Coordinates of C-alpha atoms in Angstrom, one line a residue:
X13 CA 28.7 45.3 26.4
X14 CA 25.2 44.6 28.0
X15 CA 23.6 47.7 24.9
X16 CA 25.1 45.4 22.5
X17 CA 23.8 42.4 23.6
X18 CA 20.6 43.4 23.9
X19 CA 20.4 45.6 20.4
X20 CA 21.7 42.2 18.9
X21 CA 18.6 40.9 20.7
X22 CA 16.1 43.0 19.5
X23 CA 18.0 43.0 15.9
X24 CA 17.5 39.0 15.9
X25 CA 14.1 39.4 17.0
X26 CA 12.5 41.3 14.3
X27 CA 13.9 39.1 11.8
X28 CA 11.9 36.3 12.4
X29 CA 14.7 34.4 14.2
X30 CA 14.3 33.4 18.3
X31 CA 16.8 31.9 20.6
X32 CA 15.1 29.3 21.9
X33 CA 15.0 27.8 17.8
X34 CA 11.5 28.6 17.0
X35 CA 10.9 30.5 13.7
X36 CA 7.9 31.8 13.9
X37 CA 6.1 32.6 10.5
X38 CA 4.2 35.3 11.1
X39 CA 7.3 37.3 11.6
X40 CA 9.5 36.2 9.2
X41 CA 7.5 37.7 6.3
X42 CA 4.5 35.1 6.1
X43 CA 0.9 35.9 6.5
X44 CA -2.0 33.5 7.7
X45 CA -4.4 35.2 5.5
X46 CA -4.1 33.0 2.7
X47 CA -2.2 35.1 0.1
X48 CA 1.1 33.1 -1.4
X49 CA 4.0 33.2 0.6
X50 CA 6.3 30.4 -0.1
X51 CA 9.5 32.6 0.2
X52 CA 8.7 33.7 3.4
X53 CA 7.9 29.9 4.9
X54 CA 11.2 28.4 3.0
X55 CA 13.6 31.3 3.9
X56 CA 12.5 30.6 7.5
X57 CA 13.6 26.8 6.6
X58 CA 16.4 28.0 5.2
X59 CA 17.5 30.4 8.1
X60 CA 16.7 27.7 10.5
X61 CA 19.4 24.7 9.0
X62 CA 21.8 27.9 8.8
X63 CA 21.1 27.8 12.6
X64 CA 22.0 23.9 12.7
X65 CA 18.4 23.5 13.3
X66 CA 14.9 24.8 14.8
X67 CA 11.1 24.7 14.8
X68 CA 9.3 26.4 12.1
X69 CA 6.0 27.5 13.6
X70 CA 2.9 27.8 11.9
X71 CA 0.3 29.4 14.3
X72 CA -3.3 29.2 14.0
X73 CA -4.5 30.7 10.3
X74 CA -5.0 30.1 6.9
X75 CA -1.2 29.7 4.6
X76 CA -0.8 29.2 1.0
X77 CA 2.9 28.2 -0.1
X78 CA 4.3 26.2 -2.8
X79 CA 6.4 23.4 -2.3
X80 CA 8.9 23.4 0.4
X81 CA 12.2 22.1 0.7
X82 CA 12.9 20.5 4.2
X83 CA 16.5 20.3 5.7
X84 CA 18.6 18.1 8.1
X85 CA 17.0 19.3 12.0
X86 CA 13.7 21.0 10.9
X87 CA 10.8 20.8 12.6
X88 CA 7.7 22.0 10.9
X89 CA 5.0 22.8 14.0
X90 CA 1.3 23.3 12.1
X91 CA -0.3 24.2 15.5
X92 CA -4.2 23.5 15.9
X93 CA -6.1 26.0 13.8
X94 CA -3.8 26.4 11.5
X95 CA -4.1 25.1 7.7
X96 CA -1.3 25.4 5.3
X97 CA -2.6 25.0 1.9
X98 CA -0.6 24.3 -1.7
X99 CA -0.7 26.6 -4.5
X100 CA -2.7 24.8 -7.6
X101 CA 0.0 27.0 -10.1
X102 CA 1.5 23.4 -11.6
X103 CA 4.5 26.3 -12.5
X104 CA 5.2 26.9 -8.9
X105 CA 6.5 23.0 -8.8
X106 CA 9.4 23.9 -11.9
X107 CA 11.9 23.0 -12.2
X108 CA 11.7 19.3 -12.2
X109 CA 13.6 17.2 -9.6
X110 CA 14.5 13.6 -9.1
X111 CA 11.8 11.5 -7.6
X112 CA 10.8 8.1 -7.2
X113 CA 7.0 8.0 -9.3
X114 CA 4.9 4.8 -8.7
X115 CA 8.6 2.9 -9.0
X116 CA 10.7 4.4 -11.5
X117 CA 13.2 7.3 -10.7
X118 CA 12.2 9.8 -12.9
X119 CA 12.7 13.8 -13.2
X120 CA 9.1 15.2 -12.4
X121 CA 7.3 18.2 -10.8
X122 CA 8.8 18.9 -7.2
X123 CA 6.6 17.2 -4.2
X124 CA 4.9 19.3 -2.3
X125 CA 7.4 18.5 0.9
X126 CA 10.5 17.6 -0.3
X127 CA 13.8 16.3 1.2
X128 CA 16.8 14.7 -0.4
X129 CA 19.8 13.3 1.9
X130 CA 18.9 14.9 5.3
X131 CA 18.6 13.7 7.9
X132 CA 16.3 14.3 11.7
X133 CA 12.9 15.6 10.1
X134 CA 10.0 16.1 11.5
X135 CA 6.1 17.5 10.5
X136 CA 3.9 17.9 13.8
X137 CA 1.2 19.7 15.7
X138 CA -2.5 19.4 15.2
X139 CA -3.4 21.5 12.0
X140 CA -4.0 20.6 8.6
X141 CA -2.2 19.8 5.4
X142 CA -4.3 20.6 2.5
X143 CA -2.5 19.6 -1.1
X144 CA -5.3 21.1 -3.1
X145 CA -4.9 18.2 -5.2
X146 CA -8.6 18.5 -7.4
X147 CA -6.5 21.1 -9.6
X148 CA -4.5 17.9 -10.5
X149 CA -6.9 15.7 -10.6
X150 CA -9.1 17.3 -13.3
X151 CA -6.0 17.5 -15.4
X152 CA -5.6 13.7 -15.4
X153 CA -8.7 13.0 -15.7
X154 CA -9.4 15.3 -18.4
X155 CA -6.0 13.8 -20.4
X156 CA -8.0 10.3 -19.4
X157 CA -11.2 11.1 -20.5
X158 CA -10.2 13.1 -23.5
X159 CA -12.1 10.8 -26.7
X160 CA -9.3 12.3 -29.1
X161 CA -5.4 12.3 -29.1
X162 CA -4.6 16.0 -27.4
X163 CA -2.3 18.6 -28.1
X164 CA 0.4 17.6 -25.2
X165 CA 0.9 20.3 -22.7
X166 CA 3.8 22.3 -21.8
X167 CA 4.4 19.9 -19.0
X168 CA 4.1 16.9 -21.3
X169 CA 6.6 17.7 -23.3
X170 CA 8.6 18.1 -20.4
X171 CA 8.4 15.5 -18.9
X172 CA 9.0 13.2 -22.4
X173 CA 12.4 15.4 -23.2
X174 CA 13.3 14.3 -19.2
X175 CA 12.7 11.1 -19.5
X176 CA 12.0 10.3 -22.7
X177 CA 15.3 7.8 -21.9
X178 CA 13.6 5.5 -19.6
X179 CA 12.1 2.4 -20.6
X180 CA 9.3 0.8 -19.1
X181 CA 7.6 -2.5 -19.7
X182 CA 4.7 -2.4 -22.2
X183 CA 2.2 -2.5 -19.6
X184 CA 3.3 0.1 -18.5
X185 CA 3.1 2.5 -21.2
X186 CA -0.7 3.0 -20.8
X187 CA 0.3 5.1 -17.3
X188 CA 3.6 6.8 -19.3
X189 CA 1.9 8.0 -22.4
X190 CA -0.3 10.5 -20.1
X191 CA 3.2 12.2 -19.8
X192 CA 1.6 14.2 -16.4
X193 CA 3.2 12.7 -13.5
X194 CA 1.6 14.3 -10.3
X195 CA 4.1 14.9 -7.5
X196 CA 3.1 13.1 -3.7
X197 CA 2.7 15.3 -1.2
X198 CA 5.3 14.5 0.9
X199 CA 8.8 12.6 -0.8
X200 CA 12.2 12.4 1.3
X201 CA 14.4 10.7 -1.1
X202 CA 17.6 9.0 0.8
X203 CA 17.1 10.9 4.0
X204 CA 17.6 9.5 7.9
X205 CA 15.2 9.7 11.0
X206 CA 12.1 11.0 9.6
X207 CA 8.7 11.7 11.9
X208 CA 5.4 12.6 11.1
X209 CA 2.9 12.9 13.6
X210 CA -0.4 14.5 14.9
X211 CA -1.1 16.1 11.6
X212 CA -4.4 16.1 9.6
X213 CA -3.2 15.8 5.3
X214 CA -5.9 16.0 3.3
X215 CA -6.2 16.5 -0.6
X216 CA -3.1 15.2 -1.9
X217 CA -2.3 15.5 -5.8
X218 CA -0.9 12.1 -5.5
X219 CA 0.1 9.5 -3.0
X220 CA 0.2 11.3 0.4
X221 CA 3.1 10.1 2.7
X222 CA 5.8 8.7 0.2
X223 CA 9.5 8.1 1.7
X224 CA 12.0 6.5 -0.9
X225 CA 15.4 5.2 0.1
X226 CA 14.6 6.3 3.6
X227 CA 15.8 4.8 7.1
X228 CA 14.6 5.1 10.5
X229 CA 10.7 6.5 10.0
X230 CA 7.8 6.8 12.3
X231 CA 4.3 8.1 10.9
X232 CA 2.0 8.2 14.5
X233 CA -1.5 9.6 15.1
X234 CA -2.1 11.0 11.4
X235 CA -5.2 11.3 9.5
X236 CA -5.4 11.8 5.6
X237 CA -8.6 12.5 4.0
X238 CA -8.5 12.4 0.3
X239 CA -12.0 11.7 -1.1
X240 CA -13.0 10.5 -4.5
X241 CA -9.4 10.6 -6.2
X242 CA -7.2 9.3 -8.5
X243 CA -4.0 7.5 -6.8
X244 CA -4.4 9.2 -4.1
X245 CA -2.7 6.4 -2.0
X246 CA -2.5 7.1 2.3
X247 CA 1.1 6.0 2.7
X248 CA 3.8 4.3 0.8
X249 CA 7.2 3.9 1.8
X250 CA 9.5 2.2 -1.0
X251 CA 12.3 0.8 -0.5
X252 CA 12.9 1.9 3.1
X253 CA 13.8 0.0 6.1
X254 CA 12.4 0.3 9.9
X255 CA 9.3 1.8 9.4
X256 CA 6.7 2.4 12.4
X257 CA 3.4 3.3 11.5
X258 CA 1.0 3.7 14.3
X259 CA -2.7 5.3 15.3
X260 CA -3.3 6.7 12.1
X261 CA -6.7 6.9 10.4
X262 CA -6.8 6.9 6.5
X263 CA -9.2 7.1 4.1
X264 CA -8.5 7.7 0.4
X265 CA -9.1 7.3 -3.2
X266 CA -6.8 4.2 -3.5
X267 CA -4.9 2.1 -1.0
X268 CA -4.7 3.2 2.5
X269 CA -1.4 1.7 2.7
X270 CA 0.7 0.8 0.6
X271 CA 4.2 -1.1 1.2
X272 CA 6.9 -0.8 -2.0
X273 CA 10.2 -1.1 -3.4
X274 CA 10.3 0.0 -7.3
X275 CA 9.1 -1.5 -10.5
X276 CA 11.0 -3.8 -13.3
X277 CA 14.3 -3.3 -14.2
X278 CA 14.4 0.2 -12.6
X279 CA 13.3 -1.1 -9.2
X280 CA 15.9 -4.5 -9.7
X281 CA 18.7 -1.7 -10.9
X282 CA 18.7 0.2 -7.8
X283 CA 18.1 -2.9 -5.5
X284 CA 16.9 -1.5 -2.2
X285 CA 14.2 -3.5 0.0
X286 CA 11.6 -2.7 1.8
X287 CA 12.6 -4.3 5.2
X288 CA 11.6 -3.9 8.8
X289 CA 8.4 -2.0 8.5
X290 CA 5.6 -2.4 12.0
X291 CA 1.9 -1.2 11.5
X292 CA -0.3 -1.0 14.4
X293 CA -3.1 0.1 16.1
X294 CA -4.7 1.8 12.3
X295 CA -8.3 2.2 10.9
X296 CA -8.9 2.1 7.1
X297 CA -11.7 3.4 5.8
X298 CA -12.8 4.1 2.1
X299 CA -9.5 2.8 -0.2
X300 CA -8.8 0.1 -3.3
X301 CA -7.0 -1.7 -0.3
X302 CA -6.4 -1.8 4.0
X303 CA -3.0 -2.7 4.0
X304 CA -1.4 -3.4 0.2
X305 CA 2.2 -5.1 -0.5
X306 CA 3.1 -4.3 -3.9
X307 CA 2.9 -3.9 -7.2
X308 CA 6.1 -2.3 -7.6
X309 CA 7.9 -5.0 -5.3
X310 CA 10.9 -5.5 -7.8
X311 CA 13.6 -4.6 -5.1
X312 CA 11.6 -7.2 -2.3
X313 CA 9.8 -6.5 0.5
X314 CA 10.9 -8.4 3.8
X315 CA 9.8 -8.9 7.6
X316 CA 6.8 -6.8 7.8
X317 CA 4.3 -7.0 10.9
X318 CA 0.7 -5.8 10.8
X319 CA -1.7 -5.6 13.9
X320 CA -4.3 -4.5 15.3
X321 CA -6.2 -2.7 12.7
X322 CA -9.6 -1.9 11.3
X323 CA -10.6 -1.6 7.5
X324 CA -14.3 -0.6 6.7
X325 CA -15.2 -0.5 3.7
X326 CA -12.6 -1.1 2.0
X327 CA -12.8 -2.9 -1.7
X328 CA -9.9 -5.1 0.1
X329 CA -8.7 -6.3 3.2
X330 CA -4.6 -7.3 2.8
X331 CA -3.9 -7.7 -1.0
X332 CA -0.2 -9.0 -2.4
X333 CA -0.3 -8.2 -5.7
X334 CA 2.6 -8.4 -8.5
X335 CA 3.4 -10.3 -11.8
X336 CA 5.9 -11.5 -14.5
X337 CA 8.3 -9.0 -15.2
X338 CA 9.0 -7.7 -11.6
X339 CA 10.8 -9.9 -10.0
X340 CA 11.9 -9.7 -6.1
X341 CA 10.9 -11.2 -3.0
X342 CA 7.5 -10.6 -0.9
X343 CA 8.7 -12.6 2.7
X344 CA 8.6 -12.8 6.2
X345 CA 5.2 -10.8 6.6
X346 CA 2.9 -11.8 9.8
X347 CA -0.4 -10.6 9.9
X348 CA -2.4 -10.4 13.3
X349 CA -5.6 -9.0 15.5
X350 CA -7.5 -7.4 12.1
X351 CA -11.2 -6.7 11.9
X352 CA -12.8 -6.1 8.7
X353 CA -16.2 -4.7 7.7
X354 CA -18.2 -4.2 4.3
X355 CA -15.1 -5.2 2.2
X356 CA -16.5 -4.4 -1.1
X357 CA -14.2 -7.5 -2.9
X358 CA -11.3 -9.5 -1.1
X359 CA -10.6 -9.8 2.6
X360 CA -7.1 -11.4 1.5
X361 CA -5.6 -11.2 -2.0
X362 CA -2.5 -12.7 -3.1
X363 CA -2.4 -12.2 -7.1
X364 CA 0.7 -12.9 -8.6
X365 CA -1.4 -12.0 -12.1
X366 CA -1.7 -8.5 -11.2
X367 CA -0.6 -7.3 -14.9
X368 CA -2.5 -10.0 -16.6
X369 CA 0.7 -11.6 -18.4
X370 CA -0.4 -15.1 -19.0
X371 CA 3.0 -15.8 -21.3
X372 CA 5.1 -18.8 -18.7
X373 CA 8.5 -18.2 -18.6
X374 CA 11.9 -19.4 -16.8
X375 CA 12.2 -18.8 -13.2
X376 CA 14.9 -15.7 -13.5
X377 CA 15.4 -12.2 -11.7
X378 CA 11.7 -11.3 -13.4
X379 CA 10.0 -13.8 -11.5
X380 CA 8.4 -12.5 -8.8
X381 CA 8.0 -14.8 -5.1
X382 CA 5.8 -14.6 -2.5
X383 CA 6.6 -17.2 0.4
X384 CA 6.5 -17.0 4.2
X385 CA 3.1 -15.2 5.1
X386 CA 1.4 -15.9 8.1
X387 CA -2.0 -14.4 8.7
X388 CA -3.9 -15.2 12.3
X389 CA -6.6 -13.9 14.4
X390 CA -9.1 -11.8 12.1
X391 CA -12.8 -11.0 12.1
X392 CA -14.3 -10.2 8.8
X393 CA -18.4 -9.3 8.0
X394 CA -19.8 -8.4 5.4
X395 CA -17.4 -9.4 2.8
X396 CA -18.1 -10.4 -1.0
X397 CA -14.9 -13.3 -1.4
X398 CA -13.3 -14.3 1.8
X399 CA -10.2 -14.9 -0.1
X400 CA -8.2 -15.6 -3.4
X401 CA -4.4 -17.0 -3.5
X402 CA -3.2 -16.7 -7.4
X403 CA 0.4 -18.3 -8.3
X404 CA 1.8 -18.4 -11.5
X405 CA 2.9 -21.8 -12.4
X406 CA 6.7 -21.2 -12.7
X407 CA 6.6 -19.8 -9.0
X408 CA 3.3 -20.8 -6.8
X409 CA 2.7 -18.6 -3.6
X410 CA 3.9 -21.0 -1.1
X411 CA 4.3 -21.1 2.8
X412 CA 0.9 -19.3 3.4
X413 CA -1.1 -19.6 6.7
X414 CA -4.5 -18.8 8.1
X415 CA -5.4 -19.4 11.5
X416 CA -8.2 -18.6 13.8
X417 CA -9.9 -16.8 11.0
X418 CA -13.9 -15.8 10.6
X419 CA -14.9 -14.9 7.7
X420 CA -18.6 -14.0 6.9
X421 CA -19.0 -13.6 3.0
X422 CA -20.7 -13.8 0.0
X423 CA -18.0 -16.5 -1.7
X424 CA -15.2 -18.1 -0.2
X425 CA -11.5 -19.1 0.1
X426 CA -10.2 -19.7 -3.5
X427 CA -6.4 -21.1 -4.0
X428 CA -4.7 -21.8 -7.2
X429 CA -1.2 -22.4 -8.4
X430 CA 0.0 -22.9 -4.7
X431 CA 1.8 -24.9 -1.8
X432 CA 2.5 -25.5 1.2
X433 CA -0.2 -23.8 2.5
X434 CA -2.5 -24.4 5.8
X435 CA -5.7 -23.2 7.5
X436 CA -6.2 -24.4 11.0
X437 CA -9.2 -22.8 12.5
X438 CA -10.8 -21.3 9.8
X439 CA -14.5 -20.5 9.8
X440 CA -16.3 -19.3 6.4
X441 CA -20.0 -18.9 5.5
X442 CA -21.0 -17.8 2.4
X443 CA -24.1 -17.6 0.8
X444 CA -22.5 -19.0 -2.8
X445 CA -20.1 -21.8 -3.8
X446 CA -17.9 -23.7 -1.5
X447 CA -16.4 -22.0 1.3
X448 CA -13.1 -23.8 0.4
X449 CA -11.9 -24.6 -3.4
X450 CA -8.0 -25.5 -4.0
X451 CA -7.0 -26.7 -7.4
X452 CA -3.8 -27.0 -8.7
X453 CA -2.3 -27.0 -5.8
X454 CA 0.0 -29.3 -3.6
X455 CA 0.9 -29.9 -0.2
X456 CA -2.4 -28.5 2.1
X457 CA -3.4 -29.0 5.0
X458 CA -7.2 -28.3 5.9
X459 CA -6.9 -28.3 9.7
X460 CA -10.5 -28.0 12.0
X461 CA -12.7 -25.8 9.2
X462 CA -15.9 -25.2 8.5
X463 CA -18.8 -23.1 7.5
X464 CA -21.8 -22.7 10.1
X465 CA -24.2 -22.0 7.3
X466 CA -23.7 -25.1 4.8
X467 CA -25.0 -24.8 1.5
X468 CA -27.3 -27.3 0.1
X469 CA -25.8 -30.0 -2.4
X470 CA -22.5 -27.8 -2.2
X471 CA -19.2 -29.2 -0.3
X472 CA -17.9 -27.2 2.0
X473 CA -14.0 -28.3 0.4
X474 CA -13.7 -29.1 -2.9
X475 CA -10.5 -30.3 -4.2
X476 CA -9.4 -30.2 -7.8
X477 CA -5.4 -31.6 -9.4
X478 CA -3.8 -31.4 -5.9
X479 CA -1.6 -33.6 -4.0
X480 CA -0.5 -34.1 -0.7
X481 CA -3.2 -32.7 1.0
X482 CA -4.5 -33.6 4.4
X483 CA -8.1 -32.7 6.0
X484 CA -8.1 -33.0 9.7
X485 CA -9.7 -32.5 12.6
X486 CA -13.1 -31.5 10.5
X487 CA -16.5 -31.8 12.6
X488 CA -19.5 -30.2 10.6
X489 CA -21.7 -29.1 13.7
X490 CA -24.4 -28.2 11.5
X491 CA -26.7 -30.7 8.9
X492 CA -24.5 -30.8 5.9
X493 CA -24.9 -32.1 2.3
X494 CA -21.3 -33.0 1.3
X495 CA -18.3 -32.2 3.3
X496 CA -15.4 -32.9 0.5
X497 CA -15.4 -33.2 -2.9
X498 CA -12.3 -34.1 -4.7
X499 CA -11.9 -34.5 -8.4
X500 CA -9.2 -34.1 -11.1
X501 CA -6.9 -36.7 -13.2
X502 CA -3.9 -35.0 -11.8
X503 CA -5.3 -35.6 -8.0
X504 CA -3.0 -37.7 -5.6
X505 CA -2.4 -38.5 -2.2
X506 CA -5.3 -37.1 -0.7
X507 CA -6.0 -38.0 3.1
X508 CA -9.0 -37.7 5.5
X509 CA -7.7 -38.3 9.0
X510 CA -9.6 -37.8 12.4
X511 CA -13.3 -36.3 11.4
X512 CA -16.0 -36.8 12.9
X513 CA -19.1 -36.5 10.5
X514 CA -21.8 -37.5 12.1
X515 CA -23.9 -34.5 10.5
X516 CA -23.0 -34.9 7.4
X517 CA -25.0 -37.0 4.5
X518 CA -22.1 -37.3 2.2
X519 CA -18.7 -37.0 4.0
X520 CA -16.8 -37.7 0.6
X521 CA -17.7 -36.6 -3.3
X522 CA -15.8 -37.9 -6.2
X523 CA -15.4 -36.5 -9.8
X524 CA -15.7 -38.4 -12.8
X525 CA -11.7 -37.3 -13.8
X526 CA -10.5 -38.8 -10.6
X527 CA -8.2 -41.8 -11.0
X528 CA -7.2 -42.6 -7.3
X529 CA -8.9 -43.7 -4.1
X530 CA -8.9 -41.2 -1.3
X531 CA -7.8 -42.6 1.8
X532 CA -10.0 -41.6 4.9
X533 CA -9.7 -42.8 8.5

């Protein structure tokens, strides 16, 4: 009995498999010398969920693999010197599967990691990802730059007899008519406890880290690199619930993060939020945006907390961005302990004009909400706008806060089609305009702000068609010009309560359109 038990040893062994649930890859038929062995890597997948489960281990080297399938209890181990990279064959990612692509569930190429209804998953170690994603890029960007119609590619015509049934919104059909829908790096579609830590991903064809319909994930302690790119977003969970994101360090062609939950009727059809999501303890680097909420929000986002992050260099800071036609809820969402540097546009943008439809329409399941935000406690230099709220008239973004803010920029706050909305603490100085303007706008409250650098014959609030609005608490230390300026025929109930304006010339403008008497005390 003990021959056979150790023959069965030696027999397991030698076929890549170990009893303490480590698959090693150099002896299950893989190399780390660079030459393509995707069968050898996924049979060891494979061998290890016949198992119940395991480790597969990547030791230190160079791998080349096409896209991997990942199973319930797998644990991919890329140990430190080792760098698993993607074939650039776009054949090697046929045939097409179903994937959730920038908010539509569509049949596409196959992500580079992919899991569909698993569950316990996790990518670790210290070694590098590397997507090879330039192969994909130059073929967008030459179907993008191309100044004549093209032949369509194998993979276009593909991809129109897949999903040549889908219908999209007319803005829309700019991105579908390319017909050449990179996959993300990484996609679990409906899977369960997902972790992705200590890994470096770099070069991803598409968005990086892209959960759909997932529960239960943590991403801690990752870096992606993906340098001059197209959509080549850090990470975007859609429509996923308790999300922890934590100690990563992104910088990418687009945003760093992004928060989602489908787009138009596709994203209301399947009706799955976004709920429940923590980010904290992050640096942002080069991106479109530090932390974005949206567009594709149409199955609403809900009870998201952000902290204790950096973004530097960003073009934006926090950006909410959607428009007529998706519909859902953007809620709940607190915002705290954020430092941002050299922000090439925004430090805060809430733009409910995202798509540019300027056509009003009834409030129904298209119309799109963003209420309950509460940003506090963040340090911003070198910014060109401090910040701009946007509402569409049917629906203005209301219950918005900023408190204990400092904002150092080139232009201001800026708040339109809006209520209900507060800054207590705020301190802006900018170098052009006012460093508040609200118009058309109701119920605000303007509550101990100020600029330290006040702008000659420029008010540092200027008011424009609002009502209910309060300014209090205000004390200009510096020489000042005009404090407030309020105009507008559709102005009312405007109060100035408890200043102290000793340094100011001109405590209150008014416009010529203005047809009531502003009450100050």
């Amino acid at each position: 009995m003990k021959k056979l038990v150790l023959i069965l040893c030696v027999f397991v062994s030698t076929m890549g498999w170990a009893n303490n649930g480590w698959f090693n890859i150099l002896e299950s038929g893989g190399n780390n010398k660079g030459e393509l062995c995707t069968e050898a890597i996924q049979g060891a997948i494979d061998k290890a969920s016949e198992f119940g489960g395991g480790t597969v281990y990547f030791p230190a080297g160079e791998y080349l693999t096409g896209p991997l399938t990942l199973k319930s209890n797998i644990v991919l181990h890329v140990e430190a010197g080792a760098l698993v990279k993607f074939s650039t064959n776009f054949d090697h990612y046929l045939p097409f599967v179903e994937v959730r692509w920038e908010g539509t569930v569509i049949q596409t190429f196959k992500p580079l990691l992919h899991a569909r209804d698993a569950k316990n998953i996790t990518i670790t170690g210290r070694g590098t990802i590397d997507g090879q994603g330039r192969a994909w890029w130059e073929e967008i960007w030459r179907i993008e730059s191309a100044k004549e119609k093209l032949e369509p590619t194998k993979y276009q015509k593909m991809t129109e007899e897949a999903n040549g049934h889908i219908q999209t919104a007319d803005y829309y059909k700019r991105t579908r008519s390319y017909l050449f829908h990179r996959p993300p790096l990484f996609q679990a579609f409906k899977c369960e406890d997902i972790t992705i830590e200590g890994v470096t991903i770099q070069n991803s064809p598409f968005w990086t880290i892209n959960p759909a319909f997932c529960n239960n994930i943590t991403i801690d302690n990752v870096s992606i690199y993906n340098p001059y790119s197209p959509n080549t977003d850090g990470i975007n969970p859609t429509s996923c619930s308790n999300v922890r994101i934590s100690n990563c360090h992104i910088s990418v062609g687009d945003d760093c993060i992004t928060i989602k939950s489908g787009r138009d009727a596709d994203g209301r059809k399947w009706a799955t939020p976004t709920e429940n999501v923590t980010i904290t303890n992050c640096t942002m680097l080069s991106g479109h945006g530090g932390v974005v909420i949206g567009s594709e929000m149409s199955g609403s986002i809900k009870k998201i907390t952000i902290a204790n992050c950096v973004f530097d260099g960003t073009d934006r800071g926090i950006r909410l961005k959607a428009a007529r036609g998706r519909g859902g809820v953007v809620e709940d969402i607190r915002v705290s302990n954020v430092v941002m540097n050299n922000i090439q546009k925004e430090a805060f943008m809430f733009n409910l004009f995202y798509d540019k439809n300027t056509v009003e329409e009834p409030v129904t399941e298209r119309t799109p909400i963003f209420r309950n935000i509460h940003i506090s406690n963040v340090t911003a230099t070198n910014v060109n706008t401090a910040g701009r709220v946007i509402g569409i008239p049917e629906m203005p973004i209301h219950n918005l806060s900023f408190t204990n803010i400092n904002v150092e920029a080139e232009q201001g706050f800026s708040v339109t089609t809006a209520r209900d909305i507060e800054f207590h603490d705020v301190k802006v100085n900018t170098t052009i305009g006012s460093a508040f303007k609200v118009e058309e706008s109701s119920n605000i409250i303007l509550d101990h702000v100020s600029t330290q650098a006040p702008l000659k014959d420029t008010p540092v609030v200027k008011l424009n068609n609002v009502s209910n609005v309060l300014l209090n608490n205000n004390f200009p230390m510096q020489l000042t010009d005009v404090y407030v300026e309020v105009d507008g025929k559709d102005t009312k109930s405007v109060f100035l309560k408890n200043n102290v304006f000793e340094n100011v010339k001109t405590p209150l403008k008014t416009g010529k359109e203005l047809k009531v008497k502003i009450k100050v005390e």
